[in-house]
Amino acid sequence: MENEINKDIQEALDFYKAQNYEEALNSFLKASETEGNNSNLLNNIGLCYSKLAKDDLAVEYFMRALSLNSKAVQTYINLADVYYRNKNIIEAINLLENGVTIMPNEIALKHYLSRFYLEDCRYDLAMDQLFEILDIDSDNIDAYWDLGNIQFELGDYNSAVDNYENVLEKITDNAVLYYQTAAAYEANDNIDKAISNHLKALSCNENFHPSYKKLGILFMARNDIESALEYFQDYLNFDLPSEEKKNIEDLITRISK
């Protein structure tokens, strides 16, 4: 009997990996006939129902899984995703708060909770969770990144810069990260640092076109028209919307005079 159950589960996992969720569900359900009190199995059934957009059944099975194992981290995340898809943000927050209460050092849950707090515009609570993550893991790049983004949105550009720079100590080949750091420096009126970070973005990815436009604007603000023209011309080499292309061409004409 055990071999048959294992076969059903392996079959189900193979179907799931192949994105054949109906067959995966059938195999998981078959295994559950004799292994019903198995939180992992119930979680997997919930996942199949979720993939099949049968969210009521997905919630039912995820809840059953949690009733058997209140420390099943991935089940909290899976259930929160279903709540999010159905715009039940408060339900998701309540669920994740419960999980964090049970597992206060579980970083994945704290990070998920912080992002749901953000969805509900609870910025202070979101940052509290991120600071707690950093108390547990001082090298957590995702926490630094999310903190920087929140602080940027709140206008705390000094703190945003500090957190982006913490990420840059670990990651040095990400154009988006350099771009966002440059934006924080620009918002804090540090044009030289903004330019430096946009140049680093282009050193990571020479096709990262937003930095060409920003460099044109920043050099123009520094009254370095020659450099501004160079980067605006480079920006025009990309496949831009017609209105954007015309605006840049008009700008080039004005500053060339």
PDB file of C-alpha atoms in Angstrom:
ATOM      1  CA  MET A   1       0.000   0.000   0.000  1.00  0.00           C
ATOM      2  CA  GLU A   2       2.815   2.406   0.905  1.00  0.00           C
ATOM      3  CA  ASN A   3       4.451   1.822  -2.462  1.00  0.00           C
ATOM      4  CA  GLU A   4       1.167   2.637  -4.202  1.00  0.00           C
ATOM      5  CA  ILE A   5       0.834   5.888  -2.242  1.00  0.00           C
ATOM      6  CA  ASN A   6       4.414   6.856  -3.054  1.00  0.00           C
ATOM      7  CA  LYS A   7       3.743   6.062  -6.709  1.00  0.00           C
ATOM      8  CA  ASP A   8       0.625   8.278  -6.718  1.00  0.00           C
ATOM      9  CA  ILE A   9       2.545  11.116  -5.095  1.00  0.00           C
ATOM     10  CA  GLN A  10       5.474  10.838  -7.490  1.00  0.00           C
ATOM     11  CA  GLU A  11       3.044  10.717 -10.396  1.00  0.00           C
ATOM     12  CA  ALA A  12       1.292  13.792  -9.046  1.00  0.00           C
ATOM     13  CA  LEU A  13       4.584  15.662  -8.667  1.00  0.00           C
ATOM     14  CA  ASP A  14       5.540  14.790 -12.240  1.00  0.00           C
ATOM     15  CA  PHE A  15       2.161  16.001 -13.523  1.00  0.00           C
ATOM     16  CA  TYR A  16       2.482  19.201 -11.480  1.00  0.00           C
ATOM     17  CA  LYS A  17       5.981  19.870 -12.805  1.00  0.00           C
ATOM     18  CA  ALA A  18       4.600  19.416 -16.331  1.00  0.00           C
ATOM     19  CA  GLN A  19       1.825  21.928 -15.457  1.00  0.00           C
ATOM     20  CA  ASN A  20      -0.819  19.246 -15.920  1.00  0.00           C
ATOM     21  CA  TYR A  21      -2.695  20.333 -12.820  1.00  0.00           C
ATOM     22  CA  GLU A  22      -5.865  18.306 -13.375  1.00  0.00           C
ATOM     23  CA  GLU A  23      -3.934  15.025 -13.477  1.00  0.00           C
ATOM     24  CA  ALA A  24      -1.720  16.132 -10.605  1.00  0.00           C
ATOM     25  CA  LEU A  25      -4.825  16.858  -8.542  1.00  0.00           C
ATOM     26  CA  ASN A  26      -6.326  13.454  -9.324  1.00  0.00           C
ATOM     27  CA  SER A  27      -3.153  11.700  -8.225  1.00  0.00           C
ATOM     28  CA  PHE A  28      -2.817  13.761  -5.046  1.00  0.00           C
ATOM     29  CA  LEU A  29      -6.474  13.115  -4.195  1.00  0.00           C
ATOM     30  CA  LYS A  30      -5.974   9.409  -4.764  1.00  0.00           C
ATOM     31  CA  ALA A  31      -3.023   9.395  -2.380  1.00  0.00           C
ATOM     32  CA  SER A  32      -5.042  11.377   0.171  1.00  0.00           C
ATOM     33  CA  GLU A  33      -7.644   8.611   0.385  1.00  0.00           C
ATOM     34  CA  THR A  34      -5.266   6.775   2.689  1.00  0.00           C
ATOM     35  CA  GLU A  35      -2.939   9.653   3.677  1.00  0.00           C
ATOM     36  CA  GLY A  36      -5.515  12.339   4.373  1.00  0.00           C
ATOM     37  CA  ASN A  37      -3.864  13.577   7.576  1.00  0.00           C
ATOM     38  CA  ASN A  38      -0.711  14.704   5.814  1.00  0.00           C
ATOM     39  CA  SER A  39      -0.156  18.469   5.763  1.00  0.00           C
ATOM     40  CA  ASN A  40       2.239  18.365   2.799  1.00  0.00           C
ATOM     41  CA  LEU A  41      -0.237  16.387   0.753  1.00  0.00           C
ATOM     42  CA  LEU A  42      -3.103  18.723   1.665  1.00  0.00           C
ATOM     43  CA  ASN A  43      -0.919  21.698   0.755  1.00  0.00           C
ATOM     44  CA  ASN A  44      -0.194  20.171  -2.648  1.00  0.00           C
ATOM     45  CA  ILE A  45      -3.882  19.560  -3.272  1.00  0.00           C
ATOM     46  CA  GLY A  46      -4.504  23.190  -2.371  1.00  0.00           C
ATOM     47  CA  LEU A  47      -1.817  24.253  -4.836  1.00  0.00           C
ATOM     48  CA  CYS A  48      -3.490  22.288  -7.625  1.00  0.00           C
ATOM     49  CA  TYR A  49      -6.857  23.855  -6.888  1.00  0.00           C
ATOM     50  CA  SER A  50      -5.179  27.257  -6.830  1.00  0.00           C
ATOM     51  CA  LYS A  51      -3.578  26.648 -10.230  1.00  0.00           C
ATOM     52  CA  LEU A  52      -6.985  25.591 -11.543  1.00  0.00           C
ATOM     53  CA  ALA A  53      -8.536  28.826 -10.190  1.00  0.00           C
ATOM     54  CA  LYS A  54     -10.763  26.902  -7.764  1.00  0.00           C
ATOM     55  CA  ASP A  55      -9.879  29.210  -4.934  1.00  0.00           C
ATOM     56  CA  ASP A  56     -12.579  28.164  -2.444  1.00  0.00           C
ATOM     57  CA  LEU A  57     -11.269  24.606  -2.521  1.00  0.00           C
ATOM     58  CA  ALA A  58      -7.671  25.835  -2.426  1.00  0.00           C
ATOM     59  CA  VAL A  59      -8.395  27.811   0.747  1.00  0.00           C
ATOM     60  CA  GLU A  60     -10.148  24.803   2.296  1.00  0.00           C
ATOM     61  CA  TYR A  61      -7.174  22.516   1.741  1.00  0.00           C
ATOM     62  CA  PHE A  62      -4.577  25.071   2.804  1.00  0.00           C
ATOM     63  CA  MET A  63      -6.515  25.643   6.023  1.00  0.00           C
ATOM     64  CA  ARG A  64      -6.715  21.908   6.630  1.00  0.00           C
ATOM     65  CA  ALA A  65      -2.962  21.663   6.086  1.00  0.00           C
ATOM     66  CA  LEU A  66      -2.322  24.436   8.623  1.00  0.00           C
ATOM     67  CA  SER A  67      -4.621  22.798  11.147  1.00  0.00           C
ATOM     68  CA  LEU A  68      -2.280  19.805  11.035  1.00  0.00           C
ATOM     69  CA  ASN A  69       0.948  21.783  10.937  1.00  0.00           C
ATOM     70  CA  SER A  70       0.819  25.381  12.141  1.00  0.00           C
ATOM     71  CA  LYS A  71       4.485  25.821  11.185  1.00  0.00           C
ATOM     72  CA  ALA A  72       4.106  24.994   7.494  1.00  0.00           C
ATOM     73  CA  VAL A  73       5.722  28.181   6.140  1.00  0.00           C
ATOM     74  CA  GLN A  74       5.017  27.529   2.481  1.00  0.00           C
ATOM     75  CA  THR A  75       1.338  26.876   3.179  1.00  0.00           C
ATOM     76  CA  TYR A  76       1.003  30.316   4.780  1.00  0.00           C
ATOM     77  CA  ILE A  77       2.568  31.818   1.663  1.00  0.00           C
ATOM     78  CA  ASN A  78       0.382  29.791  -0.701  1.00  0.00           C
ATOM     79  CA  LEU A  79      -2.788  30.744   1.161  1.00  0.00           C
ATOM     80  CA  ALA A  80      -1.763  34.400   1.324  1.00  0.00           C
ATOM     81  CA  ASP A  81      -1.284  34.339  -2.461  1.00  0.00           C
ATOM     82  CA  VAL A  82      -4.852  33.094  -2.928  1.00  0.00           C
ATOM     83  CA  TYR A  83      -6.182  35.805  -0.617  1.00  0.00           C
ATOM     84  CA  TYR A  84      -4.174  38.398  -2.546  1.00  0.00           C
ATOM     85  CA  ARG A  85      -5.528  37.204  -5.877  1.00  0.00           C
ATOM     86  CA  ASN A  86      -9.013  37.650  -4.505  1.00  0.00           C
ATOM     87  CA  LYS A  87      -8.140  41.086  -3.056  1.00  0.00           C
ATOM     88  CA  ASN A  88      -8.569  39.846   0.510  1.00  0.00           C
ATOM     89  CA  ILE A  89      -5.584  41.822   1.801  1.00  0.00           C
ATOM     90  CA  ILE A  90      -6.820  41.940   5.390  1.00  0.00           C
ATOM     91  CA  GLU A  91      -7.310  38.151   5.444  1.00  0.00           C
ATOM     92  CA  ALA A  92      -3.782  37.709   4.136  1.00  0.00           C
ATOM     93  CA  ILE A  93      -2.369  40.073   6.759  1.00  0.00           C
ATOM     94  CA  ASN A  94      -4.230  38.330   9.589  1.00  0.00           C
ATOM     95  CA  LEU A  95      -2.983  34.968   8.349  1.00  0.00           C
ATOM     96  CA  LEU A  96       0.639  36.088   8.076  1.00  0.00           C
ATOM     97  CA  GLU A  97       0.545  37.892  11.425  1.00  0.00           C
ATOM     98  CA  ASN A  98      -0.567  34.616  12.971  1.00  0.00           C
ATOM     99  CA  GLY A  99       2.272  32.779  11.255  1.00  0.00           C
ATOM    100  CA  VAL A 100       4.828  35.347  12.439  1.00  0.00           C
ATOM    101  CA  THR A 101       3.490  35.087  15.985  1.00  0.00           C
ATOM    102  CA  ILE A 102       4.030  31.318  15.888  1.00  0.00           C
ATOM    103  CA  MET A 103       7.400  31.597  14.104  1.00  0.00           C
ATOM    104  CA  PRO A 104       8.870  35.011  15.032  1.00  0.00           C
ATOM    105  CA  ASN A 105      12.237  34.288  13.425  1.00  0.00           C
ATOM    106  CA  GLU A 106      10.877  33.004  10.114  1.00  0.00           C
ATOM    107  CA  ILE A 107      12.250  35.537   7.637  1.00  0.00           C
ATOM    108  CA  ALA A 108      10.157  34.433   4.654  1.00  0.00           C
ATOM    109  CA  LEU A 109       6.906  35.062   6.525  1.00  0.00           C
ATOM    110  CA  LYS A 110       8.089  38.409   7.890  1.00  0.00           C
ATOM    111  CA  HIS A 111       9.068  39.514   4.404  1.00  0.00           C
ATOM    112  CA  TYR A 112       5.735  38.443   2.961  1.00  0.00           C
ATOM    113  CA  LEU A 113       3.936  40.234   5.771  1.00  0.00           C
ATOM    114  CA  SER A 114       5.893  43.431   5.132  1.00  0.00           C
ATOM    115  CA  ARG A 115       4.807  43.406   1.496  1.00  0.00           C
ATOM    116  CA  PHE A 116       1.164  42.946   2.430  1.00  0.00           C
ATOM    117  CA  TYR A 117       1.461  45.817   4.893  1.00  0.00           C
ATOM    118  CA  LEU A 118       2.739  47.883   1.972  1.00  0.00           C
ATOM    119  CA  GLU A 119      -0.276  46.878  -0.112  1.00  0.00           C
ATOM    120  CA  ASP A 120      -2.427  48.225   2.729  1.00  0.00           C
ATOM    121  CA  CYS A 121      -0.293  51.408   3.029  1.00  0.00           C
ATOM    122  CA  ARG A 122       0.910  50.482   6.514  1.00  0.00           C
ATOM    123  CA  TYR A 123       4.416  51.753   5.881  1.00  0.00           C
ATOM    124  CA  ASP A 124       5.595  51.851   9.495  1.00  0.00           C
ATOM    125  CA  LEU A 125       4.522  48.253  10.109  1.00  0.00           C
ATOM    126  CA  ALA A 126       6.167  47.161   6.862  1.00  0.00           C
ATOM    127  CA  MET A 127       9.441  48.790   7.884  1.00  0.00           C
ATOM    128  CA  ASP A 128       9.200  47.275  11.369  1.00  0.00           C
ATOM    129  CA  GLN A 129       9.135  43.800   9.829  1.00  0.00           C
ATOM    130  CA  LEU A 130      12.091  44.613   7.583  1.00  0.00           C
ATOM    131  CA  PHE A 131      14.144  45.967  10.487  1.00  0.00           C
ATOM    132  CA  GLU A 132      13.340  42.793  12.432  1.00  0.00           C
ATOM    133  CA  ILE A 133      14.542  40.719   9.476  1.00  0.00           C
ATOM    134  CA  LEU A 134      17.833  42.648   9.529  1.00  0.00           C
ATOM    135  CA  ASP A 135      18.136  41.991  13.257  1.00  0.00           C
ATOM    136  CA  ILE A 136      17.986  38.285  12.404  1.00  0.00           C
ATOM    137  CA  ASP A 137      20.044  38.467   9.209  1.00  0.00           C
ATOM    138  CA  SER A 138      22.111  41.638   8.831  1.00  0.00           C
ATOM    139  CA  ASP A 139      23.072  40.674   5.271  1.00  0.00           C
ATOM    140  CA  ASN A 140      19.519  40.261   3.967  1.00  0.00           C
ATOM    141  CA  ILE A 141      19.684  42.063   0.626  1.00  0.00           C
ATOM    142  CA  ASP A 142      15.947  41.864  -0.051  1.00  0.00           C
ATOM    143  CA  ALA A 143      15.170  43.622   3.242  1.00  0.00           C
ATOM    144  CA  TYR A 144      17.602  46.439   2.463  1.00  0.00           C
ATOM    145  CA  TRP A 145      16.118  46.809  -1.018  1.00  0.00           C
ATOM    146  CA  ASP A 146      12.530  46.938   0.206  1.00  0.00           C
ATOM    147  CA  LEU A 147      13.452  49.375   2.974  1.00  0.00           C
ATOM    148  CA  GLY A 148      15.135  51.618   0.435  1.00  0.00           C
ATOM    149  CA  ASN A 149      12.072  51.572  -1.806  1.00  0.00           C
ATOM    150  CA  ILE A 150       9.717  52.444   1.066  1.00  0.00           C
ATOM    151  CA  GLN A 151      11.965  55.255   2.266  1.00  0.00           C
ATOM    152  CA  PHE A 152      12.265  56.575  -1.281  1.00  0.00           C
ATOM    153  CA  GLU A 153       8.474  56.666  -1.610  1.00  0.00           C
ATOM    154  CA  LEU A 154       8.207  58.456   1.757  1.00  0.00           C
ATOM    155  CA  GLY A 155      10.789  61.054   0.717  1.00  0.00           C
ATOM    156  CA  ASP A 156      13.504  59.908   3.121  1.00  0.00           C
ATOM    157  CA  TYR A 157      16.173  59.931   0.430  1.00  0.00           C
ATOM    158  CA  ASN A 158      19.180  59.801   2.761  1.00  0.00           C
ATOM    159  CA  SER A 159      17.960  56.558   4.318  1.00  0.00           C
ATOM    160  CA  ALA A 160      16.982  55.194   0.902  1.00  0.00           C
ATOM    161  CA  VAL A 161      20.518  55.835  -0.375  1.00  0.00           C
ATOM    162  CA  ASP A 162      22.025  54.110   2.670  1.00  0.00           C
ATOM    163  CA  ASN A 163      19.925  50.993   2.099  1.00  0.00           C
ATOM    164  CA  TYR A 164      20.535  50.884  -1.643  1.00  0.00           C
ATOM    165  CA  GLU A 165      24.263  51.205  -0.959  1.00  0.00           C
ATOM    166  CA  ASN A 166      24.002  48.271   1.457  1.00  0.00           C
ATOM    167  CA  VAL A 167      22.650  46.204  -1.425  1.00  0.00           C
ATOM    168  CA  LEU A 168      25.387  47.456  -3.750  1.00  0.00           C
ATOM    169  CA  GLU A 169      27.982  46.092  -1.349  1.00  0.00           C
ATOM    170  CA  LYS A 170      26.710  42.626  -2.312  1.00  0.00           C
ATOM    171  CA  ILE A 171      25.411  43.127  -5.852  1.00  0.00           C
ATOM    172  CA  THR A 172      27.498  45.046  -8.363  1.00  0.00           C
ATOM    173  CA  ASP A 173      26.041  43.952 -11.701  1.00  0.00           C
ATOM    174  CA  ASN A 174      22.409  45.089 -11.588  1.00  0.00           C
ATOM    175  CA  ALA A 175      21.462  48.061 -13.787  1.00  0.00           C
ATOM    176  CA  VAL A 176      18.067  48.535 -12.113  1.00  0.00           C
ATOM    177  CA  LEU A 177      19.691  48.803  -8.693  1.00  0.00           C
ATOM    178  CA  TYR A 178      22.151  51.440  -9.899  1.00  0.00           C
ATOM    179  CA  TYR A 179      19.298  53.309 -11.599  1.00  0.00           C
ATOM    180  CA  GLN A 180      17.228  53.384  -8.404  1.00  0.00           C
ATOM    181  CA  THR A 181      20.234  54.463  -6.354  1.00  0.00           C
ATOM    182  CA  ALA A 182      20.862  57.238  -8.865  1.00  0.00           C
ATOM    183  CA  ALA A 183      17.232  58.342  -8.529  1.00  0.00           C
ATOM    184  CA  ALA A 184      17.622  58.597  -4.748  1.00  0.00           C
ATOM    185  CA  TYR A 185      20.816  60.635  -5.094  1.00  0.00           C
ATOM    186  CA  GLU A 186      19.139  62.911  -7.658  1.00  0.00           C
ATOM    187  CA  ALA A 187      16.147  63.439  -5.350  1.00  0.00           C
ATOM    188  CA  ASN A 188      18.659  64.375  -2.636  1.00  0.00           C
ATOM    189  CA  ASP A 189      20.298  66.933  -4.993  1.00  0.00           C
ATOM    190  CA  ASN A 190      23.522  64.961  -5.320  1.00  0.00           C
ATOM    191  CA  ILE A 191      23.899  65.215  -9.087  1.00  0.00           C
ATOM    192  CA  ASP A 192      27.455  63.878  -9.243  1.00  0.00           C
ATOM    193  CA  LYS A 193      26.507  60.674  -7.398  1.00  0.00           C
ATOM    194  CA  ALA A 194      23.409  60.311  -9.563  1.00  0.00           C
ATOM    195  CA  ILE A 195      25.499  60.562 -12.728  1.00  0.00           C
ATOM    196  CA  SER A 196      28.029  58.089 -11.347  1.00  0.00           C
ATOM    197  CA  ASN A 197      25.350  55.501 -10.650  1.00  0.00           C
ATOM    198  CA  HIS A 198      23.701  55.899 -14.049  1.00  0.00           C
ATOM    199  CA  LEU A 199      27.110  55.343 -15.658  1.00  0.00           C
ATOM    200  CA  LYS A 200      27.503  52.194 -13.556  1.00  0.00           C
ATOM    201  CA  ALA A 201      24.067  51.051 -14.715  1.00  0.00           C
ATOM    202  CA  LEU A 202      25.234  51.363 -18.315  1.00  0.00           C
ATOM    203  CA  SER A 203      28.462  49.541 -17.526  1.00  0.00           C
ATOM    204  CA  CYS A 204      26.276  46.636 -16.365  1.00  0.00           C
ATOM    205  CA  ASN A 205      23.947  46.831 -19.342  1.00  0.00           C
ATOM    206  CA  GLU A 206      24.715  49.150 -22.240  1.00  0.00           C
ATOM    207  CA  ASN A 207      21.152  48.651 -23.504  1.00  0.00           C
ATOM    208  CA  PHE A 208      19.545  49.958 -20.316  1.00  0.00           C
ATOM    209  CA  HIS A 209      18.015  52.920 -22.124  1.00  0.00           C
ATOM    210  CA  PRO A 210      16.385  54.806 -19.189  1.00  0.00           C
ATOM    211  CA  SER A 211      19.834  55.777 -17.907  1.00  0.00           C
ATOM    212  CA  TYR A 212      20.756  57.416 -21.228  1.00  0.00           C
ATOM    213  CA  LYS A 213      17.810  59.795 -20.892  1.00  0.00           C
ATOM    214  CA  LYS A 214      18.543  60.488 -17.236  1.00  0.00           C
ATOM    215  CA  LEU A 215      22.205  61.203 -18.001  1.00  0.00           C
ATOM    216  CA  GLY A 216      21.136  63.667 -20.689  1.00  0.00           C
ATOM    217  CA  ILE A 217      18.899  65.462 -18.197  1.00  0.00           C
ATOM    218  CA  LEU A 218      21.524  65.465 -15.432  1.00  0.00           C
ATOM    219  CA  PHE A 219      24.324  66.740 -17.658  1.00  0.00           C
ATOM    220  CA  MET A 220      21.952  69.410 -18.949  1.00  0.00           C
ATOM    221  CA  ALA A 221      21.258  70.435 -15.331  1.00  0.00           C
ATOM    222  CA  ARG A 222      25.022  70.700 -14.824  1.00  0.00           C
ATOM    223  CA  ASN A 223      25.170  72.852 -17.987  1.00  0.00           C
ATOM    224  CA  ASP A 224      27.370  70.269 -19.726  1.00  0.00           C
ATOM    225  CA  ILE A 225      25.468  70.547 -22.996  1.00  0.00           C
ATOM    226  CA  GLU A 226      27.960  68.522 -25.024  1.00  0.00           C
ATOM    227  CA  SER A 227      27.602  65.490 -22.748  1.00  0.00           C
ATOM    228  CA  ALA A 228      23.832  65.969 -22.535  1.00  0.00           C
ATOM    229  CA  LEU A 229      23.547  65.898 -26.330  1.00  0.00           C
ATOM    230  CA  GLU A 230      25.677  62.757 -26.501  1.00  0.00           C
ATOM    231  CA  TYR A 231      23.401  60.817 -24.143  1.00  0.00           C
ATOM    232  CA  PHE A 232      20.176  62.131 -25.672  1.00  0.00           C
ATOM    233  CA  GLN A 233      21.426  61.020 -29.106  1.00  0.00           C
ATOM    234  CA  ASP A 234      22.288  57.592 -27.698  1.00  0.00           C
ATOM    235  CA  TYR A 235      18.800  57.421 -26.174  1.00  0.00           C
ATOM    236  CA  LEU A 236      17.252  58.055 -29.598  1.00  0.00           C
ATOM    237  CA  ASN A 237      18.927  54.909 -30.943  1.00  0.00           C
ATOM    238  CA  PHE A 238      16.460  52.815 -28.969  1.00  0.00           C
ATOM    239  CA  ASP A 239      12.972  51.830 -30.078  1.00  0.00           C
ATOM    240  CA  LEU A 240      11.048  54.633 -28.374  1.00  0.00           C
ATOM    241  CA  PRO A 241       7.357  55.571 -28.595  1.00  0.00           C
ATOM    242  CA  SER A 242       6.878  58.182 -31.317  1.00  0.00           C
ATOM    243  CA  GLU A 243       5.790  60.900 -28.868  1.00  0.00           C
ATOM    244  CA  GLU A 244       8.813  60.292 -26.627  1.00  0.00           C
ATOM    245  CA  LYS A 245      11.138  60.351 -29.625  1.00  0.00           C
ATOM    246  CA  LYS A 246       9.693  63.672 -30.816  1.00  0.00           C
ATOM    247  CA  ASN A 247      10.016  65.212 -27.359  1.00  0.00           C
ATOM    248  CA  ILE A 248      13.694  64.260 -27.174  1.00  0.00           C
ATOM    249  CA  GLU A 249      14.347  65.494 -30.715  1.00  0.00           C
ATOM    250  CA  ASP A 250      12.706  68.828 -29.839  1.00  0.00           C
ATOM    251  CA  LEU A 251      14.799  69.031 -26.668  1.00  0.00           C
ATOM    252  CA  ILE A 252      17.989  68.369 -28.641  1.00  0.00           C
ATOM    253  CA  THR A 253      17.044  71.138 -31.075  1.00  0.00           C
ATOM    254  CA  ARG A 254      16.450  73.626 -28.248  1.00  0.00           C
ATOM    255  CA  ILE A 255      19.677  72.983 -26.337  1.00  0.00           C
ATOM    256  CA  SER A 256      21.790  72.827 -29.520  1.00  0.00           C
ATOM    257  CA  LYS A 257      21.122  76.466 -30.317  1.00  0.00           C
TER     258      LYS A 257
END
